Amino acid sequence: MRLFFMTPLAALALSACSLTPPLVKPAAPIPAAYAEVSAPGSVDTAADLGWRQMLLDARLQRLVDIALENNRDLRVAALNVEAVRAQYQIQDAGRYPAIGANAGGVRQRGADAVTQNQFTAGIAMSAFEIDLFGRLRSLSDAAFARYLATQQGQRAARMALIGAVADAYLEQRLAEEQLALARQTLLDWRQALVLTQRLHGAQQGSGLDVAQAQGQAATAEADVQARERASALARNNLELLLGAPLPADLPAGRALDGQPVLTQLPPGLPSDLLARRPDILQAEYALVAANAEIGAARAAFFPRLSLTASLGFASPELGDLFRGSARSWSFAPQVTQPLFQGGQLRAELQLSRLRKDVAVLQYEQAIQVAFREVRDGLAGSATYAQQIDAQQRVVVAAQQRQRLSQLRYDAGQDSRLELLDAQRQSYAAQQALLDARRDQFKSAVALYKALGGGLEE
């Protein structure tokens, strides 16, 4: 009895050797600072901002809450974490002895016409591998690293979902505001058409003026249809991200000129990305897993020691089964040394090394992509405010030209064509201003995600 229970403990004590090579992470292939930032980064960065501090619109905040609860992709990511955790537990269980209880009986009759009985009961340990060279430990470490990588993948999916909901909401706001502008413009141009037709009927206008007014009204009508379609598509996309229909009790949303999203974000330093970006951490854990698999492939070249043992009772009579004289035990160690496998072990070791090289490149690429995304966001942050300011001046100038053109046309000093051109320019300038505002907020959301924001409320 004592021998049976001490054997696994002694075997575990021997499992101290590991052939996994030391992991040396490559240096981050990015500059130490952002060229777009003249002053050093502040202590707090955008990643320290909760997404409720970033997304200022109460309607948008409610939509994000719904998406985090119902989005199917996020649910799949959570289930993937649980599945990989179960795989790790399965792999890690191989490092420990599997002990089971058994009981049975055999009744048989031989050629000599004698009937024999044999009853047994006991506990047994079957083919427990003593991990002398760390093969099982390396496989367990690799499985655990992949579990951690999947956890980071879930965090990345959460960040991506928040950003996607914000983008979809901004697209919906843009479509609704452009639709409202198009409808108002259509109403104005239809009234202008009616007035032009009356002037033509009174012999005070030409047929050319009527044709131009009709074309202008038809253009606005077509634009209204296009904006209605864009609004419906934006709503459909938003509902898909939410995983549920839009509730009827949503709070009122902010207009695009009402600052629904924070636009001034402290970027910090590029090194912050290594600790905050889930996709970079995911690539890092994948690198750890690939490195651990090299240790397992190395250990496969060395002997494997396995133990099979049992302790129990055996008796030809059931009533005598648990008497001291019926006690039985067995202890069967086995050593296996690979001799010839057609180069399989070398190929597996080479494959594990190649996979690590790929993981290194993917880790470096994840860092470079993150750095580029931050720089793209900083470029937008540095230019959109000035662009919108300039576009607002364009709108003011275009509206002023439209008013003056209307006065000159009414006084007979300008042609109808000049007035139409002024009206179209004013309409296009207002639509472009809405586009620029939407783009500014989407750029800010992209920068927030790029800096690792979106994990905190």
Tab-separated table of C-alpha atoms in Angstrom:
chain	number	residue	atom	x	y	z
A	1	MET	CA	0.000	0.000	0.000
A	2	ARG	CA	2.730	2.497	0.952
A	3	LEU	CA	4.711	1.668	-2.189
A	4	PHE	CA	1.744	2.340	-4.460
A	5	PHE	CA	1.070	5.821	-3.131
A	6	MET	CA	4.701	6.870	-2.835
A	7	THR	CA	5.560	5.926	-6.411
A	8	PRO	CA	3.596	8.785	-8.114
A	9	LEU	CA	5.009	11.312	-5.671
A	10	ALA	CA	8.543	10.142	-6.343
A	11	ALA	CA	7.865	10.244	-10.073
A	12	LEU	CA	6.583	13.812	-9.883
A	13	ALA	CA	9.696	14.822	-7.967
A	14	LEU	CA	11.814	13.538	-10.847
A	15	SER	CA	9.918	15.673	-13.375
A	16	ALA	CA	12.168	18.701	-13.074
A	17	CYS	CA	14.117	18.733	-16.342
A	18	SER	CA	12.930	20.933	-19.217
A	19	LEU	CA	14.339	21.219	-22.731
A	20	THR	CA	12.338	24.332	-23.634
A	21	PRO	CA	14.781	27.004	-24.873
A	22	PRO	CA	14.819	30.377	-23.102
A	23	LEU	CA	12.415	32.764	-24.791
A	24	VAL	CA	13.988	36.012	-25.933
A	25	LYS	CA	11.379	38.378	-27.314
A	26	PRO	CA	12.522	40.441	-30.291
A	27	ALA	CA	13.014	44.152	-29.824
A	28	ALA	CA	9.952	46.175	-30.755
A	29	PRO	CA	10.431	47.203	-34.413
A	30	ILE	CA	9.026	50.713	-33.873
A	31	PRO	CA	10.451	54.116	-32.935
A	32	ALA	CA	10.536	55.212	-29.317
A	33	ALA	CA	8.177	58.151	-29.929
A	34	TYR	CA	5.445	59.261	-32.299
A	35	ALA	CA	6.661	61.764	-34.882
A	36	GLU	CA	3.204	63.373	-34.866
A	37	VAL	CA	3.457	64.264	-31.146
A	38	SER	CA	5.742	67.193	-30.365
A	39	ALA	CA	5.401	67.019	-26.570
A	40	PRO	CA	6.094	63.893	-24.496
A	41	GLY	CA	3.108	61.709	-23.750
A	42	SER	CA	1.215	62.336	-20.524
A	43	VAL	CA	1.068	59.852	-17.670
A	44	ASP	CA	-2.522	58.987	-18.546
A	45	THR	CA	-3.222	57.728	-22.040
A	46	ALA	CA	-6.375	57.101	-24.007
A	47	ALA	CA	-6.324	53.475	-22.843
A	48	ASP	CA	-6.965	54.738	-19.301
A	49	LEU	CA	-10.248	56.306	-20.439
A	50	GLY	CA	-13.294	54.114	-19.988
A	51	TRP	CA	-15.387	53.819	-23.129
A	52	ARG	CA	-18.187	55.776	-21.435
A	53	GLN	CA	-15.753	58.673	-21.063
A	54	MET	CA	-14.850	58.326	-24.734
A	55	LEU	CA	-18.352	57.905	-26.158
A	56	LEU	CA	-20.215	60.919	-24.815
A	57	ASP	CA	-23.561	60.278	-26.499
A	58	ALA	CA	-26.043	58.645	-24.069
A	59	ARG	CA	-27.793	56.904	-26.956
A	60	LEU	CA	-24.514	55.439	-28.175
A	61	GLN	CA	-23.625	54.271	-24.653
A	62	ARG	CA	-26.916	52.392	-24.424
A	63	LEU	CA	-26.281	50.768	-27.806
A	64	VAL	CA	-22.834	49.594	-26.693
A	65	ASP	CA	-24.361	48.073	-23.554
A	66	ILE	CA	-26.837	46.119	-25.667
A	67	ALA	CA	-24.125	44.930	-28.054
A	68	LEU	CA	-21.854	43.732	-25.241
A	69	GLU	CA	-24.730	41.664	-23.928
A	70	ASN	CA	-26.147	40.258	-27.165
A	71	ASN	CA	-23.532	40.300	-29.934
A	72	ARG	CA	-23.047	36.772	-31.277
A	73	ASP	CA	-19.401	37.205	-32.280
A	74	LEU	CA	-18.532	38.259	-28.738
A	75	ARG	CA	-20.388	35.259	-27.355
A	76	VAL	CA	-18.458	32.978	-29.705
A	77	ALA	CA	-15.199	34.545	-28.504
A	78	ALA	CA	-16.177	33.837	-24.886
A	79	LEU	CA	-17.036	30.225	-25.714
A	80	ASN	CA	-13.728	29.839	-27.533
A	81	VAL	CA	-11.948	30.873	-24.337
A	82	GLU	CA	-13.804	28.195	-22.397
A	83	ALA	CA	-13.048	25.593	-25.072
A	84	VAL	CA	-9.326	26.347	-25.073
A	85	ARG	CA	-9.294	26.307	-21.281
A	86	ALA	CA	-10.816	22.806	-21.387
A	87	GLN	CA	-8.140	21.776	-23.891
A	88	TYR	CA	-5.468	23.047	-21.511
A	89	GLN	CA	-6.994	21.094	-18.625
A	90	ILE	CA	-7.029	17.950	-20.766
A	91	GLN	CA	-3.397	18.450	-21.734
A	92	ASP	CA	-2.289	19.275	-18.199
A	93	ALA	CA	-4.045	16.205	-16.810
A	94	GLY	CA	-1.511	14.044	-18.665
A	95	ARG	CA	1.189	15.139	-16.206
A	96	TYR	CA	-0.526	13.402	-13.300
A	97	PRO	CA	-1.237	9.721	-12.629
A	98	ALA	CA	-4.654	8.370	-13.513
A	99	ILE	CA	-5.851	6.115	-10.686
A	100	GLY	CA	-9.021	4.073	-10.887
A	101	ALA	CA	-10.858	1.512	-8.771
A	102	ASN	CA	-11.902	-1.829	-10.198
A	103	ALA	CA	-13.743	-4.937	-9.119
A	104	GLY	CA	-14.602	-8.058	-11.055
A	105	GLY	CA	-14.999	-11.784	-11.090
A	106	VAL	CA	-14.324	-14.642	-13.501
A	107	ARG	CA	-15.931	-18.064	-13.477
A	108	GLN	CA	-14.551	-20.540	-16.011
A	109	ARG	CA	-14.402	-24.251	-16.712
A	110	GLY	CA	-11.334	-25.838	-18.242
A	111	ALA	CA	-10.778	-29.010	-20.287
A	112	ASP	CA	-10.449	-31.034	-17.079
A	113	ALA	CA	-14.110	-30.241	-16.323
A	114	VAL	CA	-13.076	-28.301	-13.217
A	115	THR	CA	-14.870	-24.997	-12.567
A	116	GLN	CA	-12.683	-22.198	-11.202
A	117	ASN	CA	-13.560	-18.800	-9.717
A	118	GLN	CA	-11.425	-15.687	-9.421
A	119	PHE	CA	-12.618	-12.494	-7.710
A	120	THR	CA	-10.566	-9.249	-7.654
A	121	ALA	CA	-10.876	-5.733	-6.219
A	122	GLY	CA	-8.386	-2.914	-5.979
A	123	ILE	CA	-7.026	0.302	-7.381
A	124	ALA	CA	-4.655	0.699	-10.331
A	125	MET	CA	-2.481	3.243	-12.075
A	126	SER	CA	-2.095	2.669	-15.800
A	127	ALA	CA	0.887	3.771	-17.943
A	128	PHE	CA	1.761	6.919	-16.015
A	129	GLU	CA	4.575	8.718	-17.861
A	130	ILE	CA	7.285	10.163	-15.638
A	131	ASP	CA	8.141	13.465	-17.296
A	132	LEU	CA	11.916	13.168	-16.974
A	133	PHE	CA	12.720	15.573	-19.821
A	134	GLY	CA	9.744	17.925	-19.555
A	135	ARG	CA	7.816	16.770	-22.628
A	136	LEU	CA	4.441	16.800	-20.913
A	137	ARG	CA	5.275	19.977	-19.041
A	138	SER	CA	6.184	21.732	-22.296
A	139	LEU	CA	2.948	20.611	-23.940
A	140	SER	CA	1.020	21.827	-20.890
A	141	ASP	CA	2.818	25.178	-20.961
A	142	ALA	CA	2.031	25.543	-24.661
A	143	ALA	CA	-1.651	24.773	-24.064
A	144	PHE	CA	-1.785	27.281	-21.211
A	145	ALA	CA	-0.165	29.993	-23.355
A	146	ARG	CA	-2.734	29.362	-26.088
A	147	TYR	CA	-5.464	29.695	-23.473
A	148	LEU	CA	-4.045	33.076	-22.457
A	149	ALA	CA	-3.816	34.057	-26.126
A	150	THR	CA	-7.490	33.213	-26.572
A	151	GLN	CA	-8.334	35.365	-23.551
A	152	GLN	CA	-6.570	38.283	-25.219
A	153	GLY	CA	-8.455	37.493	-28.401
A	154	GLN	CA	-11.695	37.862	-26.487
A	155	ARG	CA	-10.548	41.257	-25.152
A	156	ALA	CA	-9.620	42.312	-28.672
A	157	ALA	CA	-13.049	41.227	-29.887
A	158	ARG	CA	-14.675	43.344	-27.180
A	159	MET	CA	-12.670	46.412	-28.219
A	160	ALA	CA	-13.457	45.807	-31.873
A	161	LEU	CA	-17.174	45.478	-31.104
A	162	ILE	CA	-17.292	48.773	-29.199
A	163	GLY	CA	-15.523	50.504	-32.079
A	164	ALA	CA	-17.788	48.879	-34.661
A	165	VAL	CA	-20.933	49.970	-32.809
A	166	ALA	CA	-19.598	53.517	-32.568
A	167	ASP	CA	-18.776	53.552	-36.295
A	168	ALA	CA	-22.177	52.146	-37.233
A	169	TYR	CA	-23.920	54.691	-35.007
A	170	LEU	CA	-21.972	57.551	-36.591
A	171	GLU	CA	-22.924	56.260	-40.034
A	172	GLN	CA	-26.561	56.204	-38.963
A	173	ARG	CA	-26.373	59.750	-37.572
A	174	LEU	CA	-24.741	60.925	-40.795
A	175	ALA	CA	-27.391	59.243	-42.931
A	176	GLU	CA	-30.217	60.722	-40.867
A	177	GLU	CA	-28.804	64.259	-40.903
A	178	GLN	CA	-27.995	64.110	-44.613
A	179	LEU	CA	-31.490	62.776	-45.240
A	180	ALA	CA	-33.008	65.684	-43.297
A	181	LEU	CA	-30.886	68.131	-45.292
A	182	ALA	CA	-31.862	66.458	-48.574
A	183	ARG	CA	-35.569	66.579	-47.693
A	184	GLN	CA	-35.403	70.258	-46.791
A	185	THR	CA	-33.496	70.986	-49.988
A	186	LEU	CA	-36.067	69.053	-52.032
A	187	LEU	CA	-38.853	71.067	-50.418
A	188	ASP	CA	-37.108	74.354	-51.230
A	189	TRP	CA	-36.347	73.371	-54.802
A	190	ARG	CA	-39.898	72.152	-55.430
A	191	GLN	CA	-41.192	75.509	-54.239
A	192	ALA	CA	-38.731	77.168	-56.590
A	193	LEU	CA	-40.019	74.952	-59.404
A	194	VAL	CA	-43.617	75.971	-58.731
A	195	LEU	CA	-42.600	79.641	-58.754
A	196	THR	CA	-40.672	79.198	-62.005
A	197	GLN	CA	-43.643	77.483	-63.642
A	198	ARG	CA	-45.916	80.379	-62.598
A	199	LEU	CA	-43.492	82.920	-64.012
A	200	HIS	CA	-43.350	80.972	-67.239
A	201	GLY	CA	-47.142	80.859	-67.370
A	202	ALA	CA	-47.200	84.645	-66.913
A	203	GLN	CA	-44.754	85.078	-69.803
A	204	GLN	CA	-42.061	86.269	-67.378
A	205	GLY	CA	-39.771	83.227	-67.647
A	206	SER	CA	-38.474	80.922	-70.326
A	207	GLY	CA	-38.977	77.225	-70.859
A	208	LEU	CA	-35.266	76.795	-70.201
A	209	ASP	CA	-35.741	78.090	-66.669
A	210	VAL	CA	-38.527	75.578	-66.099
A	211	ALA	CA	-36.433	72.709	-67.437
A	212	GLN	CA	-33.520	73.691	-65.202
A	213	ALA	CA	-35.762	73.908	-62.140
A	214	GLN	CA	-37.311	70.531	-62.956
A	215	GLY	CA	-33.881	68.928	-63.266
A	216	GLN	CA	-32.797	70.468	-59.986
A	217	ALA	CA	-35.874	69.171	-58.152
A	218	ALA	CA	-35.441	65.709	-59.668
A	219	THR	CA	-31.808	65.662	-58.539
A	220	ALA	CA	-32.871	66.442	-54.981
A	221	GLU	CA	-35.560	63.781	-55.129
A	222	ALA	CA	-33.031	61.159	-56.248
A	223	ASP	CA	-30.687	62.242	-53.460
A	224	VAL	CA	-33.460	61.822	-50.903
A	225	GLN	CA	-33.982	58.238	-52.056
A	226	ALA	CA	-30.261	57.557	-51.818
A	227	ARG	CA	-30.111	59.006	-48.287
A	228	GLU	CA	-33.138	56.956	-47.205
A	229	ARG	CA	-31.429	53.826	-48.471
A	230	ALA	CA	-28.224	54.748	-46.635
A	231	SER	CA	-30.209	55.314	-43.431
A	232	ALA	CA	-31.914	51.909	-43.712
A	233	LEU	CA	-28.612	50.126	-44.388
A	234	ALA	CA	-26.968	51.873	-41.440
A	235	ARG	CA	-29.824	50.807	-39.170
A	236	ASN	CA	-29.589	47.208	-40.389
A	237	ASN	CA	-25.846	47.124	-39.763
A	238	LEU	CA	-26.301	48.569	-36.305
A	239	GLU	CA	-28.948	45.990	-35.394
A	240	LEU	CA	-26.665	43.185	-36.590
A	241	LEU	CA	-23.913	44.409	-34.273
A	242	LEU	CA	-26.368	44.740	-31.398
A	243	GLY	CA	-27.703	41.246	-31.922
A	244	ALA	CA	-31.191	42.644	-31.269
A	245	PRO	CA	-33.617	45.204	-32.738
A	246	LEU	CA	-33.179	48.831	-31.766
A	247	PRO	CA	-35.187	49.436	-28.580
A	248	ALA	CA	-37.985	51.977	-28.692
A	249	ASP	CA	-36.907	53.633	-25.439
A	250	LEU	CA	-33.431	54.755	-26.516
A	251	PRO	CA	-32.404	58.172	-25.207
A	252	ALA	CA	-32.130	61.016	-27.678
A	253	GLY	CA	-28.861	61.097	-29.585
A	254	ARG	CA	-26.508	64.004	-30.138
A	255	ALA	CA	-26.182	65.620	-33.523
A	256	LEU	CA	-22.841	65.378	-35.288
A	257	ASP	CA	-22.087	68.966	-34.322
A	258	GLY	CA	-22.905	68.110	-30.691
A	259	GLN	CA	-19.630	66.240	-30.005
A	260	PRO	CA	-20.892	62.638	-29.578
A	261	VAL	CA	-17.300	61.342	-29.324
A	262	LEU	CA	-14.240	62.703	-27.523
A	263	THR	CA	-11.683	63.774	-30.127
A	264	GLN	CA	-8.638	64.930	-28.133
A	265	LEU	CA	-6.823	61.842	-26.851
A	266	PRO	CA	-3.430	61.615	-25.068
A	267	PRO	CA	-1.391	59.007	-26.983
A	268	GLY	CA	1.311	58.198	-24.433
A	269	LEU	CA	4.377	56.362	-25.772
A	270	PRO	CA	4.679	53.568	-28.350
A	271	SER	CA	5.927	51.190	-25.658
A	272	ASP	CA	2.503	51.448	-23.999
A	273	LEU	CA	1.071	49.445	-26.877
A	274	LEU	CA	3.019	46.339	-25.832
A	275	ALA	CA	1.205	46.181	-22.506
A	276	ARG	CA	-2.225	47.454	-23.530
A	277	ARG	CA	-3.054	46.106	-26.984
A	278	PRO	CA	-4.785	42.705	-26.676
A	279	ASP	CA	-3.796	41.712	-30.214
A	280	ILE	CA	-0.114	42.255	-29.382
A	281	LEU	CA	-0.460	40.270	-26.146
A	282	GLN	CA	-2.261	37.550	-28.097
A	283	ALA	CA	0.651	37.331	-30.548
A	284	GLU	CA	3.082	37.271	-27.621
A	285	TYR	CA	1.341	34.334	-25.970
A	286	ALA	CA	1.274	32.535	-29.312
A	287	LEU	CA	5.050	33.015	-29.406
A	288	VAL	CA	5.349	31.562	-25.888
A	289	ALA	CA	3.295	28.543	-26.959
A	290	ALA	CA	5.423	27.964	-30.057
A	291	ASN	CA	8.597	28.159	-27.976
A	292	ALA	CA	7.248	25.615	-25.469
A	293	GLU	CA	6.424	23.215	-28.298
A	294	ILE	CA	10.116	23.215	-29.234
A	295	GLY	CA	10.848	21.838	-25.764
A	296	ALA	CA	8.298	19.058	-26.284
A	297	ALA	CA	9.801	18.201	-29.683
A	298	ARG	CA	13.310	18.065	-28.162
A	299	ALA	CA	12.173	15.824	-25.307
A	300	ALA	CA	10.704	13.335	-27.802
A	301	PHE	CA	14.263	12.233	-28.673
A	302	PHE	CA	14.908	10.976	-25.134
A	303	PRO	CA	13.635	7.847	-23.348
A	304	ARG	CA	10.153	7.755	-21.889
A	305	LEU	CA	9.618	6.050	-18.537
A	306	SER	CA	6.099	4.910	-17.721
A	307	LEU	CA	4.703	3.097	-14.706
A	308	THR	CA	1.819	0.707	-14.367
A	309	ALA	CA	0.911	-0.446	-10.851
A	310	SER	CA	-1.985	-1.983	-8.992
A	311	LEU	CA	-2.850	-2.818	-5.405
A	312	GLY	CA	-5.807	-4.884	-4.238
A	313	PHE	CA	-7.162	-8.309	-3.409
A	314	ALA	CA	-7.627	-11.539	-5.366
A	315	SER	CA	-9.348	-14.702	-4.159
A	316	PRO	CA	-11.138	-17.731	-5.615
A	317	GLU	CA	-13.858	-17.241	-3.028
A	318	LEU	CA	-15.861	-14.070	-2.780
A	319	GLY	CA	-16.130	-14.371	0.985
A	320	ASP	CA	-12.362	-14.503	1.367
A	321	LEU	CA	-11.678	-11.558	-0.982
A	322	PHE	CA	-10.792	-8.959	1.669
A	323	ARG	CA	-8.774	-11.153	3.997
A	324	GLY	CA	-5.132	-10.347	4.511
A	325	SER	CA	-3.991	-13.459	2.710
A	326	ALA	CA	-5.803	-12.328	-0.462
A	327	ARG	CA	-3.771	-9.132	-0.800
A	328	SER	CA	-2.033	-8.653	-4.182
A	329	TRP	CA	0.023	-5.997	-5.947
A	330	SER	CA	1.942	-5.420	-9.148
A	331	PHE	CA	4.521	-2.871	-10.246
A	332	ALA	CA	5.584	-2.646	-13.909
A	333	PRO	CA	7.935	0.157	-15.034
A	334	GLN	CA	8.674	0.435	-18.747
A	335	VAL	CA	11.312	2.435	-20.642
A	336	THR	CA	10.879	3.301	-24.323
A	337	GLN	CA	13.736	4.738	-26.387
A	338	PRO	CA	13.057	5.908	-29.967
A	339	LEU	CA	15.518	4.261	-32.362
A	340	PHE	CA	14.268	4.695	-35.913
A	341	GLN	CA	11.155	6.559	-37.060
A	342	GLY	CA	12.103	7.579	-40.575
A	343	GLY	CA	13.141	11.101	-39.576
A	344	GLN	CA	9.772	11.949	-38.008
A	345	LEU	CA	11.197	13.323	-34.772
A	346	ARG	CA	13.692	15.574	-36.556
A	347	ALA	CA	10.975	16.811	-38.864
A	348	GLU	CA	8.716	17.569	-35.884
A	349	LEU	CA	11.530	19.508	-34.204
A	350	GLN	CA	12.202	21.455	-37.398
A	351	LEU	CA	8.489	22.183	-37.762
A	352	SER	CA	8.271	23.486	-34.192
A	353	ARG	CA	11.237	25.785	-34.817
A	354	LEU	CA	9.692	27.088	-38.048
A	355	ARG	CA	6.429	27.742	-36.214
A	356	LYS	CA	8.314	29.747	-33.634
A	357	ASP	CA	9.967	31.794	-36.406
A	358	VAL	CA	6.521	32.479	-37.847
A	359	ALA	CA	5.237	33.458	-34.390
A	360	VAL	CA	8.145	35.905	-34.007
A	361	LEU	CA	7.296	37.558	-37.323
A	362	GLN	CA	3.596	37.698	-36.442
A	363	TYR	CA	4.460	39.281	-33.095
A	364	GLU	CA	6.608	41.920	-34.801
A	365	GLN	CA	3.924	42.517	-37.409
A	366	ALA	CA	1.264	42.996	-34.724
A	367	ILE	CA	3.453	45.684	-33.146
A	368	GLN	CA	4.054	47.414	-36.482
A	369	VAL	CA	0.352	47.358	-37.376
A	370	ALA	CA	-0.543	48.819	-33.982
A	371	PHE	CA	2.048	51.573	-34.400
A	372	ARG	CA	0.741	52.439	-37.870
A	373	GLU	CA	-2.868	52.526	-36.637
A	374	VAL	CA	-1.892	54.951	-33.878
A	375	ARG	CA	-0.023	57.182	-36.319
A	376	ASP	CA	-3.017	57.149	-38.679
A	377	GLY	CA	-5.252	58.209	-35.819
A	378	LEU	CA	-2.838	60.940	-34.747
A	379	ALA	CA	-2.719	62.236	-38.331
A	380	GLY	CA	-6.499	62.474	-38.299
A	381	SER	CA	-6.528	64.133	-34.891
A	382	ALA	CA	-4.062	66.756	-36.121
A	383	THR	CA	-5.936	67.657	-39.306
A	384	TYR	CA	-9.673	67.069	-38.969
A	385	ALA	CA	-10.301	70.075	-36.707
A	386	GLN	CA	-8.694	72.434	-39.230
A	387	GLN	CA	-10.485	70.716	-42.105
A	388	ILE	CA	-13.875	71.100	-40.445
A	389	ASP	CA	-13.146	74.728	-39.606
A	390	ALA	CA	-12.285	75.383	-43.248
A	391	GLN	CA	-15.350	73.474	-44.466
A	392	GLN	CA	-17.579	75.536	-42.174
A	393	ARG	CA	-16.211	78.659	-43.843
A	394	VAL	CA	-16.993	77.068	-47.193
A	395	VAL	CA	-20.581	76.530	-46.073
A	396	VAL	CA	-20.936	80.139	-44.877
A	397	ALA	CA	-19.517	81.467	-48.129
A	398	ALA	CA	-21.705	79.185	-50.245
A	399	GLN	CA	-24.849	80.208	-48.349
A	400	GLN	CA	-23.927	83.869	-48.740
A	401	ARG	CA	-23.434	83.367	-52.473
A	402	GLN	CA	-26.804	81.641	-52.707
A	403	ARG	CA	-28.559	84.549	-50.991
A	404	LEU	CA	-26.872	87.110	-53.212
A	405	SER	CA	-27.566	85.066	-56.332
A	406	GLN	CA	-31.227	84.847	-55.368
A	407	LEU	CA	-31.395	88.634	-54.951
A	408	ARG	CA	-29.643	89.238	-58.287
A	409	TYR	CA	-31.873	86.718	-60.040
A	410	ASP	CA	-35.012	88.334	-58.605
A	411	ALA	CA	-33.710	91.689	-59.829
A	412	GLY	CA	-33.070	90.266	-63.281
A	413	GLN	CA	-29.296	90.752	-63.032
A	414	ASP	CA	-28.285	87.035	-63.029
A	415	SER	CA	-29.447	84.074	-65.066
A	416	ARG	CA	-31.305	81.120	-63.678
A	417	LEU	CA	-28.229	79.007	-64.318
A	418	GLU	CA	-26.123	81.133	-61.971
A	419	LEU	CA	-28.700	80.727	-59.197
A	420	LEU	CA	-28.870	76.953	-59.705
A	421	ASP	CA	-25.113	76.686	-59.475
A	422	ALA	CA	-25.079	78.659	-56.222
A	423	GLN	CA	-27.818	76.476	-54.722
A	424	ARG	CA	-26.044	73.260	-55.677
A	425	GLN	CA	-22.760	74.514	-54.269
A	426	SER	CA	-24.381	75.396	-50.967
A	427	TYR	CA	-26.080	71.996	-50.742
A	428	ALA	CA	-22.868	70.116	-51.567
A	429	ALA	CA	-20.887	72.155	-49.023
A	430	GLN	CA	-23.318	71.285	-46.237
A	431	GLN	CA	-23.227	67.590	-47.131
A	432	ALA	CA	-19.416	67.666	-47.193
A	433	LEU	CA	-19.374	69.265	-43.735
A	434	LEU	CA	-21.473	66.405	-42.356
A	435	ASP	CA	-19.115	63.896	-43.982
A	436	ALA	CA	-16.082	65.579	-42.432
A	437	ARG	CA	-17.615	65.572	-38.962
A	438	ARG	CA	-18.475	61.891	-39.251
A	439	ASP	CA	-14.934	61.120	-40.434
A	440	GLN	CA	-13.427	63.070	-37.532
A	441	PHE	CA	-15.331	61.067	-34.939
A	442	LYS	CA	-14.599	57.759	-36.657
A	443	SER	CA	-10.904	58.657	-36.708
A	444	ALA	CA	-11.038	59.418	-32.981
A	445	VAL	CA	-12.687	56.065	-32.276
A	446	ALA	CA	-10.031	54.311	-34.370
A	447	LEU	CA	-7.272	56.083	-32.426
A	448	TYR	CA	-8.903	55.118	-29.132
A	449	LYS	CA	-8.932	51.460	-30.165
A	450	ALA	CA	-5.389	51.649	-31.531
A	451	LEU	CA	-4.103	52.909	-28.189
A	452	GLY	CA	-5.700	49.976	-26.368
A	453	GLY	CA	-8.842	51.716	-25.144
A	454	GLY	CA	-12.230	50.100	-24.769
A	455	LEU	CA	-11.567	47.507	-22.091
A	456	GLU	CA	-12.821	49.591	-19.175
A	457	GLU	CA	-16.259	51.049	-18.652
